[in-house]
mmCIF file of C-alpha atoms and ligand atoms in Angstrom:
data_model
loop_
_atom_site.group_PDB
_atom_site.id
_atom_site.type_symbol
_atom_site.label_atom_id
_atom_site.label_comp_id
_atom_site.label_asym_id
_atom_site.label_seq_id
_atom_site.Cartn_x
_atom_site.Cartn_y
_atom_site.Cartn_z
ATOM 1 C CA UNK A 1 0.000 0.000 0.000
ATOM 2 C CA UNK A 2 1.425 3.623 -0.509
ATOM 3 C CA UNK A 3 1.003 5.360 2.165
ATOM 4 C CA UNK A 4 2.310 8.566 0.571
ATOM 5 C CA UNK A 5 3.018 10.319 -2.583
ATOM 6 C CA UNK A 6 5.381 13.367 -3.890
ATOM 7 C CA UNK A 7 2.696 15.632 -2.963
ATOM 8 C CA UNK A 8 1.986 14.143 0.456
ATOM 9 C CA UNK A 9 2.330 16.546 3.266
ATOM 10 C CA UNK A 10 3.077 15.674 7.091
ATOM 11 C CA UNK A 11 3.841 17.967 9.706
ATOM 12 C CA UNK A 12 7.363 17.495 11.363
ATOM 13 C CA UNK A 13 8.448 19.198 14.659
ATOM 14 C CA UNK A 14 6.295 22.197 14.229
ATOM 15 C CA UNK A 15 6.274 22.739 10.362
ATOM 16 C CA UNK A 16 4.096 21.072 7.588
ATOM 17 C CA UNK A 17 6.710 19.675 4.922
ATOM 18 C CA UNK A 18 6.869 17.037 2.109
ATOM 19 C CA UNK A 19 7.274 13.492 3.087
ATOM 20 C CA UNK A 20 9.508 12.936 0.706
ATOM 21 C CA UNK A 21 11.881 15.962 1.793
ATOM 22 C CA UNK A 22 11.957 14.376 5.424
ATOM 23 C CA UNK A 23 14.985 12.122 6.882
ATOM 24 C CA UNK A 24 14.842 10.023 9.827
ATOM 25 C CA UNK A 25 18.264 9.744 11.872
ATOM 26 C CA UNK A 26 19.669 6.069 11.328
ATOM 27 C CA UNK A 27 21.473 6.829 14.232
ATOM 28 C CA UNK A 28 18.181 7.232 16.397
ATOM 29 C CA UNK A 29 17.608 5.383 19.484
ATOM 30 C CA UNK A 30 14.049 4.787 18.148
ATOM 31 C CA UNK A 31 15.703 2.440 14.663
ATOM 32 C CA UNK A 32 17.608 0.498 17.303
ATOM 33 C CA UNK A 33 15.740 -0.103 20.109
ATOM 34 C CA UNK A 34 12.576 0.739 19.721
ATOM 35 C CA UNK A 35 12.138 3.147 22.173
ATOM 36 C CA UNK A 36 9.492 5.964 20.766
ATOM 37 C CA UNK A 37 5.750 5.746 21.071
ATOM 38 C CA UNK A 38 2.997 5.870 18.591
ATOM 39 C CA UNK A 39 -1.205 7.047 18.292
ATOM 40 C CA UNK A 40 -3.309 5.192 16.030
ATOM 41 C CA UNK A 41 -5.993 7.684 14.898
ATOM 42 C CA UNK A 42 -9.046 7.771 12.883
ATOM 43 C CA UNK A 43 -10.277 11.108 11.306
ATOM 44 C CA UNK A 44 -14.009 10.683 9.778
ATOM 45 C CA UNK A 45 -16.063 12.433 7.094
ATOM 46 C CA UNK A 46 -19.289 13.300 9.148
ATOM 47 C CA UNK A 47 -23.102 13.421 8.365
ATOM 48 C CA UNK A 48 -22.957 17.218 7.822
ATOM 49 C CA UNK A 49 -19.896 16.988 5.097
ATOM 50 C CA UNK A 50 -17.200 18.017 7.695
ATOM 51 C CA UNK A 51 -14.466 16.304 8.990
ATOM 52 C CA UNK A 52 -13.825 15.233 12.455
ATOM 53 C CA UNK A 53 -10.909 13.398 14.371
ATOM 54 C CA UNK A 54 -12.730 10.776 16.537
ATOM 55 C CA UNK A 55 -11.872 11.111 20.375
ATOM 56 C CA UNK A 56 -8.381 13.466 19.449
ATOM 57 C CA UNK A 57 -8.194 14.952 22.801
ATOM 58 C CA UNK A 58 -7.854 11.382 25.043
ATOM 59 C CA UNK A 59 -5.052 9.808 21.824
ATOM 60 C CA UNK A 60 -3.030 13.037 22.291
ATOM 61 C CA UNK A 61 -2.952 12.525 25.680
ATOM 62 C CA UNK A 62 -2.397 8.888 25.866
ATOM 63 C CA UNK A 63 0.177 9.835 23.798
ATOM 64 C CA UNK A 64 1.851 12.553 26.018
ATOM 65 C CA UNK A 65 1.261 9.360 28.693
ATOM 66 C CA UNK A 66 3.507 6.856 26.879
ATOM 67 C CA UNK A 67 6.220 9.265 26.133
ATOM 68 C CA UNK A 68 6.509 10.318 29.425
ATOM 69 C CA UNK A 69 5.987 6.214 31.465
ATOM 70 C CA UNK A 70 9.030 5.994 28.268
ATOM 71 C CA UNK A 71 11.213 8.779 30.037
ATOM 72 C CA UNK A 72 10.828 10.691 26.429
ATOM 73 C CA UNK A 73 11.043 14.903 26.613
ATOM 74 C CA UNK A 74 7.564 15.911 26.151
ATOM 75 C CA UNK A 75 6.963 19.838 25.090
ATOM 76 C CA UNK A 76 3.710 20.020 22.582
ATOM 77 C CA UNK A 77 0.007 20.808 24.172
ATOM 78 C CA UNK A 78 -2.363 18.523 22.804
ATOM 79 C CA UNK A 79 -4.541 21.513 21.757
ATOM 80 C CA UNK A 80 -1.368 22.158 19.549
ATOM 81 C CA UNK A 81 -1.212 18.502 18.269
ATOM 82 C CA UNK A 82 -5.179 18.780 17.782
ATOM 83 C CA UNK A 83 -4.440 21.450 15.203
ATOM 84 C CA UNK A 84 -1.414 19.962 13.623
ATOM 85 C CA UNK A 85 -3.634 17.071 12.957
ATOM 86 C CA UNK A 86 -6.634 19.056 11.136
ATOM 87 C CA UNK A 87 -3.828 21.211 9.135
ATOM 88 C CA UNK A 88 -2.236 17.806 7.722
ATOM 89 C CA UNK A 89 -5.532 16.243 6.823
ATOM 90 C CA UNK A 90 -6.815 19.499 4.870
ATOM 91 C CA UNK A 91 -3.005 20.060 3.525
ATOM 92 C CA UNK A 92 -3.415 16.383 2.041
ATOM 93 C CA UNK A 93 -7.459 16.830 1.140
ATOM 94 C CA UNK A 94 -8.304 13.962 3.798
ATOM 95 C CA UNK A 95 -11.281 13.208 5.223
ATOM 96 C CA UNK A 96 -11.946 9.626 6.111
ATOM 97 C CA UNK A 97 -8.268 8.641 6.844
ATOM 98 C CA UNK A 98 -5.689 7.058 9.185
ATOM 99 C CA UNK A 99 -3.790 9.363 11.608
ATOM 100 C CA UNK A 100 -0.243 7.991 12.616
ATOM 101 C CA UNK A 101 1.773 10.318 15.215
ATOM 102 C CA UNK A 102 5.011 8.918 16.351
ATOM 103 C CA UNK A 103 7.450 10.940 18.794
ATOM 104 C CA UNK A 104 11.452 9.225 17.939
ATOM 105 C CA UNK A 105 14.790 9.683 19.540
ATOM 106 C CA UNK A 106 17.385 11.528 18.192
ATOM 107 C CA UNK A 107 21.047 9.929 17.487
ATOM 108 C CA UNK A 108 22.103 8.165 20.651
ATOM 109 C CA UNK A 109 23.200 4.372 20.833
ATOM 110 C CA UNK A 110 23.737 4.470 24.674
ATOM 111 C CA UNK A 111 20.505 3.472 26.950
ATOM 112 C CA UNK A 112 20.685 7.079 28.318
ATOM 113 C CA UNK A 113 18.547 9.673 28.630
ATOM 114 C CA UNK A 114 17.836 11.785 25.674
ATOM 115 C CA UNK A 115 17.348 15.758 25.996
ATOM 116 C CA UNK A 116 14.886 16.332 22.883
ATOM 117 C CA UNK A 117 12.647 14.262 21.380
ATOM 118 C CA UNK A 118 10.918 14.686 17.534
ATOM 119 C CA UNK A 119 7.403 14.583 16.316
ATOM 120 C CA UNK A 120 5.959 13.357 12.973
ATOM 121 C CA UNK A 121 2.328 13.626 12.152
ATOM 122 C CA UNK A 122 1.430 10.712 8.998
ATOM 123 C CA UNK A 123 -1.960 10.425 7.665
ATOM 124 C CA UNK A 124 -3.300 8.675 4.996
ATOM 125 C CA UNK A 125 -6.777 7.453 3.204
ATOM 126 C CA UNK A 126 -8.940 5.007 4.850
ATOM 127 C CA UNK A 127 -11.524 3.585 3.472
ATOM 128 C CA UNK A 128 -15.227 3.551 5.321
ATOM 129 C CA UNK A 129 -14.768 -0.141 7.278
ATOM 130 C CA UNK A 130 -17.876 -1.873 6.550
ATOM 131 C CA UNK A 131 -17.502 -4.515 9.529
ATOM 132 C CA UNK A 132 -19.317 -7.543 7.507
ATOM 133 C CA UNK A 133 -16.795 -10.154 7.909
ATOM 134 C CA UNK A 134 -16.134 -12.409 11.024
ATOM 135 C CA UNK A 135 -12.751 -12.959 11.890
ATOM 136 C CA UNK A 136 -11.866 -16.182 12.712
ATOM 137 C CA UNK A 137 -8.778 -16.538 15.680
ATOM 138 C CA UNK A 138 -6.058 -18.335 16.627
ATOM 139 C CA UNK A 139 -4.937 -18.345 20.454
ATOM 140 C CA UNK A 140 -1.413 -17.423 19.788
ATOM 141 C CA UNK A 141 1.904 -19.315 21.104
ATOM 142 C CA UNK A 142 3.366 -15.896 21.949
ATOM 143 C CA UNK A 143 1.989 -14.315 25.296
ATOM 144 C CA UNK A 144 1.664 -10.492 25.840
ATOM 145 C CA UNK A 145 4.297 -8.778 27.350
ATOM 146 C CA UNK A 146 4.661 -8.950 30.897
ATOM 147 C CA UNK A 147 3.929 -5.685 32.997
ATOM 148 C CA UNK A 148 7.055 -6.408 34.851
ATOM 149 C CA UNK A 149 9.072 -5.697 32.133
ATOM 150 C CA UNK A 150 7.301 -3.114 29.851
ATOM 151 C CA UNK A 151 5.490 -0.076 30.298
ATOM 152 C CA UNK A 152 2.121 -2.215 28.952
ATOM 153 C CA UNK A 153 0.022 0.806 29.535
ATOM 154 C CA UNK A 154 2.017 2.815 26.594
ATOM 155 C CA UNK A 155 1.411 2.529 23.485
ATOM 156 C CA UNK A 156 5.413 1.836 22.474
ATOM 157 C CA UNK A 157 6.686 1.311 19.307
ATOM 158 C CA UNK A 158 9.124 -1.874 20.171
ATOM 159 C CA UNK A 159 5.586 -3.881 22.239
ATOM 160 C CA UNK A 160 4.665 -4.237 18.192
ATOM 161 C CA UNK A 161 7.346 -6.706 17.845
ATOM 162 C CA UNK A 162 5.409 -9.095 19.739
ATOM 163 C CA UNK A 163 2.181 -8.366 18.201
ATOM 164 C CA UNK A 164 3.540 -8.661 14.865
ATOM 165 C CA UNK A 165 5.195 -12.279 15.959
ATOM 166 C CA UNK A 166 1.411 -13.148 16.794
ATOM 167 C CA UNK A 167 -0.136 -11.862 13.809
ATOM 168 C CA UNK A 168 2.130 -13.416 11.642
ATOM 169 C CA UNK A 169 1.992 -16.165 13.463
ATOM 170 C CA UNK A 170 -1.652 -16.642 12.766
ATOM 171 C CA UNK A 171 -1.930 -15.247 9.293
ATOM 172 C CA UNK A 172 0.823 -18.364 8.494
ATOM 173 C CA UNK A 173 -1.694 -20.422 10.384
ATOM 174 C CA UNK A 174 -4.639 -19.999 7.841
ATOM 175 C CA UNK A 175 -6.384 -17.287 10.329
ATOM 176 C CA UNK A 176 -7.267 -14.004 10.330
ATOM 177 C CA UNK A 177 -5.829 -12.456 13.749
ATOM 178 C CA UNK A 178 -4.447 -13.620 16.775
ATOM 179 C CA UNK A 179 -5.596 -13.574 20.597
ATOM 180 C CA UNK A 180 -2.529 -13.061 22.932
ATOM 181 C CA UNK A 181 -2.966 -14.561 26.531
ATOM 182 C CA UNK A 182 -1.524 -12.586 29.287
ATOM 183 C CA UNK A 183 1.379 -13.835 31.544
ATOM 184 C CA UNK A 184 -0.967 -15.639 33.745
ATOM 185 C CA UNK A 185 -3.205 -17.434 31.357
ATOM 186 C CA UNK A 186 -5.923 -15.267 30.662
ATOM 187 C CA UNK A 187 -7.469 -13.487 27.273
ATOM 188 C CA UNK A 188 -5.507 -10.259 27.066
ATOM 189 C CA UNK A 189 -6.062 -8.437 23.830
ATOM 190 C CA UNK A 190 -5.619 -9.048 20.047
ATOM 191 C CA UNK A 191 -1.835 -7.654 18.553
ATOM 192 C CA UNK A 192 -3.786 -4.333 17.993
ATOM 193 C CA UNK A 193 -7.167 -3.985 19.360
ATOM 194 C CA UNK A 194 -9.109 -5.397 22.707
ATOM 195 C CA UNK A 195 -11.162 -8.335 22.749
ATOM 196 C CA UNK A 196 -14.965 -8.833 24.369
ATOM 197 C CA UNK A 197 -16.531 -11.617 24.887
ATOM 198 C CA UNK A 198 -20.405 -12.433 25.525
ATOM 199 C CA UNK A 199 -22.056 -14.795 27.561
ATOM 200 C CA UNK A 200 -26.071 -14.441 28.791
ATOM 201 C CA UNK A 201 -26.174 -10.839 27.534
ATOM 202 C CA UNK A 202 -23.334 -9.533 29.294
ATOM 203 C CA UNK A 203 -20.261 -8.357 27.546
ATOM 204 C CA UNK A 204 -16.837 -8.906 29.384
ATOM 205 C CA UNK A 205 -13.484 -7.753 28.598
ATOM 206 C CA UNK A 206 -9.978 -7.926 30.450
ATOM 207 C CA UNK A 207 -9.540 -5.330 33.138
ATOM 208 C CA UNK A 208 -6.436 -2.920 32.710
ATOM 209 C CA UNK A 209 -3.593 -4.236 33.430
ATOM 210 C CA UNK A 210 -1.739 -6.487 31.413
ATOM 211 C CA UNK A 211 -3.294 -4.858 27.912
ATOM 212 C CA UNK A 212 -3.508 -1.180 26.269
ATOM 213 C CA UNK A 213 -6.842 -0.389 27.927
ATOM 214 C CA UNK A 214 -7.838 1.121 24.469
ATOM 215 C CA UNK A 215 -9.613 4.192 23.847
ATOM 216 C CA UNK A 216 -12.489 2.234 21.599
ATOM 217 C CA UNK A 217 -12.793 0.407 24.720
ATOM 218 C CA UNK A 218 -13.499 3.209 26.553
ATOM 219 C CA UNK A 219 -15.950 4.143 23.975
ATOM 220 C CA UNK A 220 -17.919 0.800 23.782
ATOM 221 C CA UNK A 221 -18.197 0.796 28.098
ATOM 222 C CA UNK A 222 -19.907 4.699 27.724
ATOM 223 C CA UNK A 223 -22.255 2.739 24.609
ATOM 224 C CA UNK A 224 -23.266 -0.325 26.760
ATOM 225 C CA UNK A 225 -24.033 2.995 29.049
ATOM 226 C CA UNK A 226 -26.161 4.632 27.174
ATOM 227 C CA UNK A 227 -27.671 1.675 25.698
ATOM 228 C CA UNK A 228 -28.307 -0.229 28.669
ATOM 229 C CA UNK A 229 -25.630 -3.219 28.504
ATOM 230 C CA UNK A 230 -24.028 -4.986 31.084
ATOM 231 C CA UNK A 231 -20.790 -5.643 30.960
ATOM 232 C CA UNK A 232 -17.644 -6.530 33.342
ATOM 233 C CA UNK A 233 -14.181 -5.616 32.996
ATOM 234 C CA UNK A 234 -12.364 -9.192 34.947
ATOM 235 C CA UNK A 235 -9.745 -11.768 33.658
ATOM 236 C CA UNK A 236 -11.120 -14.480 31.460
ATOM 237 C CA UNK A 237 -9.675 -17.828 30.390
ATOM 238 C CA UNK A 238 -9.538 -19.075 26.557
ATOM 239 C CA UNK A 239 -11.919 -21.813 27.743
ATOM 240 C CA UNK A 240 -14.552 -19.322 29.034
ATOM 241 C CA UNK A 241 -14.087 -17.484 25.678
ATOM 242 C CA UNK A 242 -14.470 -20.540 23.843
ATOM 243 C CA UNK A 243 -17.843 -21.243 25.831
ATOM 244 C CA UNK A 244 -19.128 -17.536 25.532
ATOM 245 C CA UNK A 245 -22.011 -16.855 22.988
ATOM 246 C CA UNK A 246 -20.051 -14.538 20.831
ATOM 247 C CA UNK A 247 -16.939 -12.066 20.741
ATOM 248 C CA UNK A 248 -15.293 -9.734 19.188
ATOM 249 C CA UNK A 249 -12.093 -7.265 18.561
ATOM 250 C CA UNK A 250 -12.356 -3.207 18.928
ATOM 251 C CA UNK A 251 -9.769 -0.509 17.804
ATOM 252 C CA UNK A 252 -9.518 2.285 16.946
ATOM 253 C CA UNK A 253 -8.694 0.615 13.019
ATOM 254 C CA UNK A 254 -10.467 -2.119 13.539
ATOM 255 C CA UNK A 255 -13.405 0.135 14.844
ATOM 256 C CA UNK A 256 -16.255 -3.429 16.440
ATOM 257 C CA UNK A 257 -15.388 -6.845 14.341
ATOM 258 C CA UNK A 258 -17.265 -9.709 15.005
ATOM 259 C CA UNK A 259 -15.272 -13.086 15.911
ATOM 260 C CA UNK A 260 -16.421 -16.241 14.243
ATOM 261 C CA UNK A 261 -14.419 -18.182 16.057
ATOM 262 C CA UNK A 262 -11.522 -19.110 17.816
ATOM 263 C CA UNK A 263 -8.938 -22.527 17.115
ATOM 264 C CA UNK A 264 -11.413 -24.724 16.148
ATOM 265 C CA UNK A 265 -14.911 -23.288 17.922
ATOM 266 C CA UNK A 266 -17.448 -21.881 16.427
ATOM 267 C CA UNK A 267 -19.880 -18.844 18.578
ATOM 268 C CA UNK A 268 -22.994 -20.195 18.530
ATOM 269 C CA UNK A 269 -24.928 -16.323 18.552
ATOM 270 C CA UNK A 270 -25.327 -15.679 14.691
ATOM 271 C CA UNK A 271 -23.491 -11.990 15.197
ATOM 272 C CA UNK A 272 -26.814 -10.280 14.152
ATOM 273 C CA UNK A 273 -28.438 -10.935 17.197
ATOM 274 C CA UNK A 274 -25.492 -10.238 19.553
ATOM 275 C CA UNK A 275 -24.838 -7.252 22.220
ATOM 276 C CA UNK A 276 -21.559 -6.816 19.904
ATOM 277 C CA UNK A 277 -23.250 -5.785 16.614
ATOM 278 C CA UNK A 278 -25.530 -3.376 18.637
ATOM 279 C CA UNK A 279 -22.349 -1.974 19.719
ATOM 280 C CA UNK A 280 -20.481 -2.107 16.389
ATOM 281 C CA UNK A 281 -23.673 -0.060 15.030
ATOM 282 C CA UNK A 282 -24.126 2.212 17.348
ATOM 283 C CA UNK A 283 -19.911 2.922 17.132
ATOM 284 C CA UNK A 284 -20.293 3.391 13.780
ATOM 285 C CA UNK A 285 -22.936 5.904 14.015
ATOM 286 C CA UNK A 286 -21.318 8.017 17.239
ATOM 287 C CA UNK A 287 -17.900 8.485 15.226
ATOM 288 C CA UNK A 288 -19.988 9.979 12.169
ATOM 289 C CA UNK A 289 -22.103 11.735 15.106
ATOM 290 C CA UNK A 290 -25.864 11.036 13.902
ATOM 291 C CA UNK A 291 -28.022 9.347 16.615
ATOM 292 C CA UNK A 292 -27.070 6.160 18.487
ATOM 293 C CA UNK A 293 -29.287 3.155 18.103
ATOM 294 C CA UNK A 294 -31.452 1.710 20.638
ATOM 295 C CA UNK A 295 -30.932 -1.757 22.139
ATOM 296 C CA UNK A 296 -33.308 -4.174 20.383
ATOM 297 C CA UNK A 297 -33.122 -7.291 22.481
ATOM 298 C CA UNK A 298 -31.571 -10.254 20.703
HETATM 299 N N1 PMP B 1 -4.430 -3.121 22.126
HETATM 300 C C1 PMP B 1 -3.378 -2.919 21.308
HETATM 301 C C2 PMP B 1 -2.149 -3.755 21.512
HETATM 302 C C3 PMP B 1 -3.431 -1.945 20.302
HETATM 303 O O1 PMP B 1 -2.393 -1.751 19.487
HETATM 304 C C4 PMP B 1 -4.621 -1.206 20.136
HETATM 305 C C5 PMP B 1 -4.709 -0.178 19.036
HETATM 306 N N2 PMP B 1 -4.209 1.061 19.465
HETATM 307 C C6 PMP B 1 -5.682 -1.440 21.017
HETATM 308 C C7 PMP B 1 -5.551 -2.409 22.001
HETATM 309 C C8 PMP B 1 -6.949 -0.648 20.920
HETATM 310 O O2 PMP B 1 -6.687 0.670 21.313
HETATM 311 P P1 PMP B 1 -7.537 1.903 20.767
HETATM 312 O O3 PMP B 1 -8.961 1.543 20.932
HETATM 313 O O4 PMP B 1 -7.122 3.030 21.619
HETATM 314 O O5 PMP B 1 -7.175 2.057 19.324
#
């Protein structure tokens, strides 16, 4: 996929410049040890014909969180970043698109301290998700990172190692995605989004923890809110998942995907009557802003 062009703008450390003019440092602390941290971002065409970036306040400040749990110099407002953001989607004439900010190291091959750090702001087209296909999972041989030894809570750009093992892992596997159990057992996440499961109406998801509690997490608990869902936030083994009624992945790309199954089981819920495609509807009408759905019981 290209993700940019000659004409593609992106804004870098407080100016708007060509992607094609911009260098990264091979020397960076970031290229070696992957020590930077990352947003994932969706921007949306709305009803009305504008364009709005869903939830841009809490990513810019999850993001100022992971640089600073990383020890990473931290001096842009997120108002600032907000703006930066809107500038590179007009300067690119983007509206339903992708939104990649990544704060790197400069030069520095010692595990020290760094007194700067630099910002890049990447977007690109995405296409409306349409959310019709199941995914079908593999429980992964490669386990989450332990808390112990990462920052889990950041989003940092060497904790995609693992989920890119897993992915692979289960794309060479004839699946679609993985689902990484923590260090103690349980269902953790997927390599990029959170996992729910149902079982007698209730939706359940890990508790924070030992995953990035996403924001699209967040989102779906202030849904089940509104539309009167249970759900519980508490560690769950693969056999309970295996033995729920239906599941499925949420990110901020991946907005609400339906699971089909996972190994060799089958959910029994056909996903049309489950708590998780009220959800995935009503998501995909709050980040275009028209009205949220009603619960129709399934
Ligand atoms: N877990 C992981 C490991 C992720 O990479 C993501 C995507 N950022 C998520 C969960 C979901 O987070 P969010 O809803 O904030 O995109």
């Amino acid at each position: 996929m290209a993700y940019y062009n000659n004409d593609t703008i992106i804004y870098h450390n407080g100016s708007l410049v060509k992607a094609t003019d911009t260098k990264i440092d091979l020397y960076s602390q970031t290229m070696h040890y992957g020590l930077g941290v990352f947003e994932g971002i969706r921007s949306y065409k709305m009803a009305n014909g504008d364009t709005q970036i869903f939830k841009a306040f809490e990513h810019y400040e999850r993001l100022e969180r992971s640089a600073r749990a990383l020890n990473l110099p931290y001096h842009w407002t997120t108002e600032e970043l907000i703006q930066a953001t809107y500038d590179v989607l007009e300067k690119n004439n983007l509206r339903d698109a992708y939104v990649r900010p990544l704060i790197y190291c400069p030069a520095n091959m010692s595990f020290n301290l760094n007194n700067e750090s630099y910002i890049t702001i990447e977007a690109w087209e995405m296409a409306p998700f349409l959310g019709e296909k199941l995914l079908c999972i593999m429980t992964s041989s490669f386990q989450r990172p332990n808390p112990k030894g990462f920052k889990i809570e950041a989003k940092a750009c060497g904790h995609y190692v693992n989920s890119i093992l897993a992915s692979q892992e289960a794309k060479a596997n004839g699946y679609d995605e993985a689902m990484l159990l923590d260090m103690n057992g349980y269902v953790a996440e997927g390599p990029g989004a959170n996992i729910f499961i149902e079982k007698d109406g209730v939706l359940i998801t890990a508790p924070a923890g030992n995953i990035l509690p996403g924001i699209t997490r967040a989102t779906i608990f202030e849904l089940c809110d509104e539309l009167g869902i249970s759900y519980e936030e508490r560690f769950f083994t693969a056999e309970e998942m295996k033995n729920a009624d239906s599941a499925f992945y949420c990110g901020t790309a991946a907005e609400v995907i339906g699971v089909q199954s996972v190994d060799e089981t089958t959910f029994p819920l056909a996903w049309n009557n489950t708590r998780g495609s009220v959800v995935q509807k009503a998501y995909k009408n709050l980040v275009t802003e028209s009205i949220v759905t009603t619960l129709v019981e399934a």
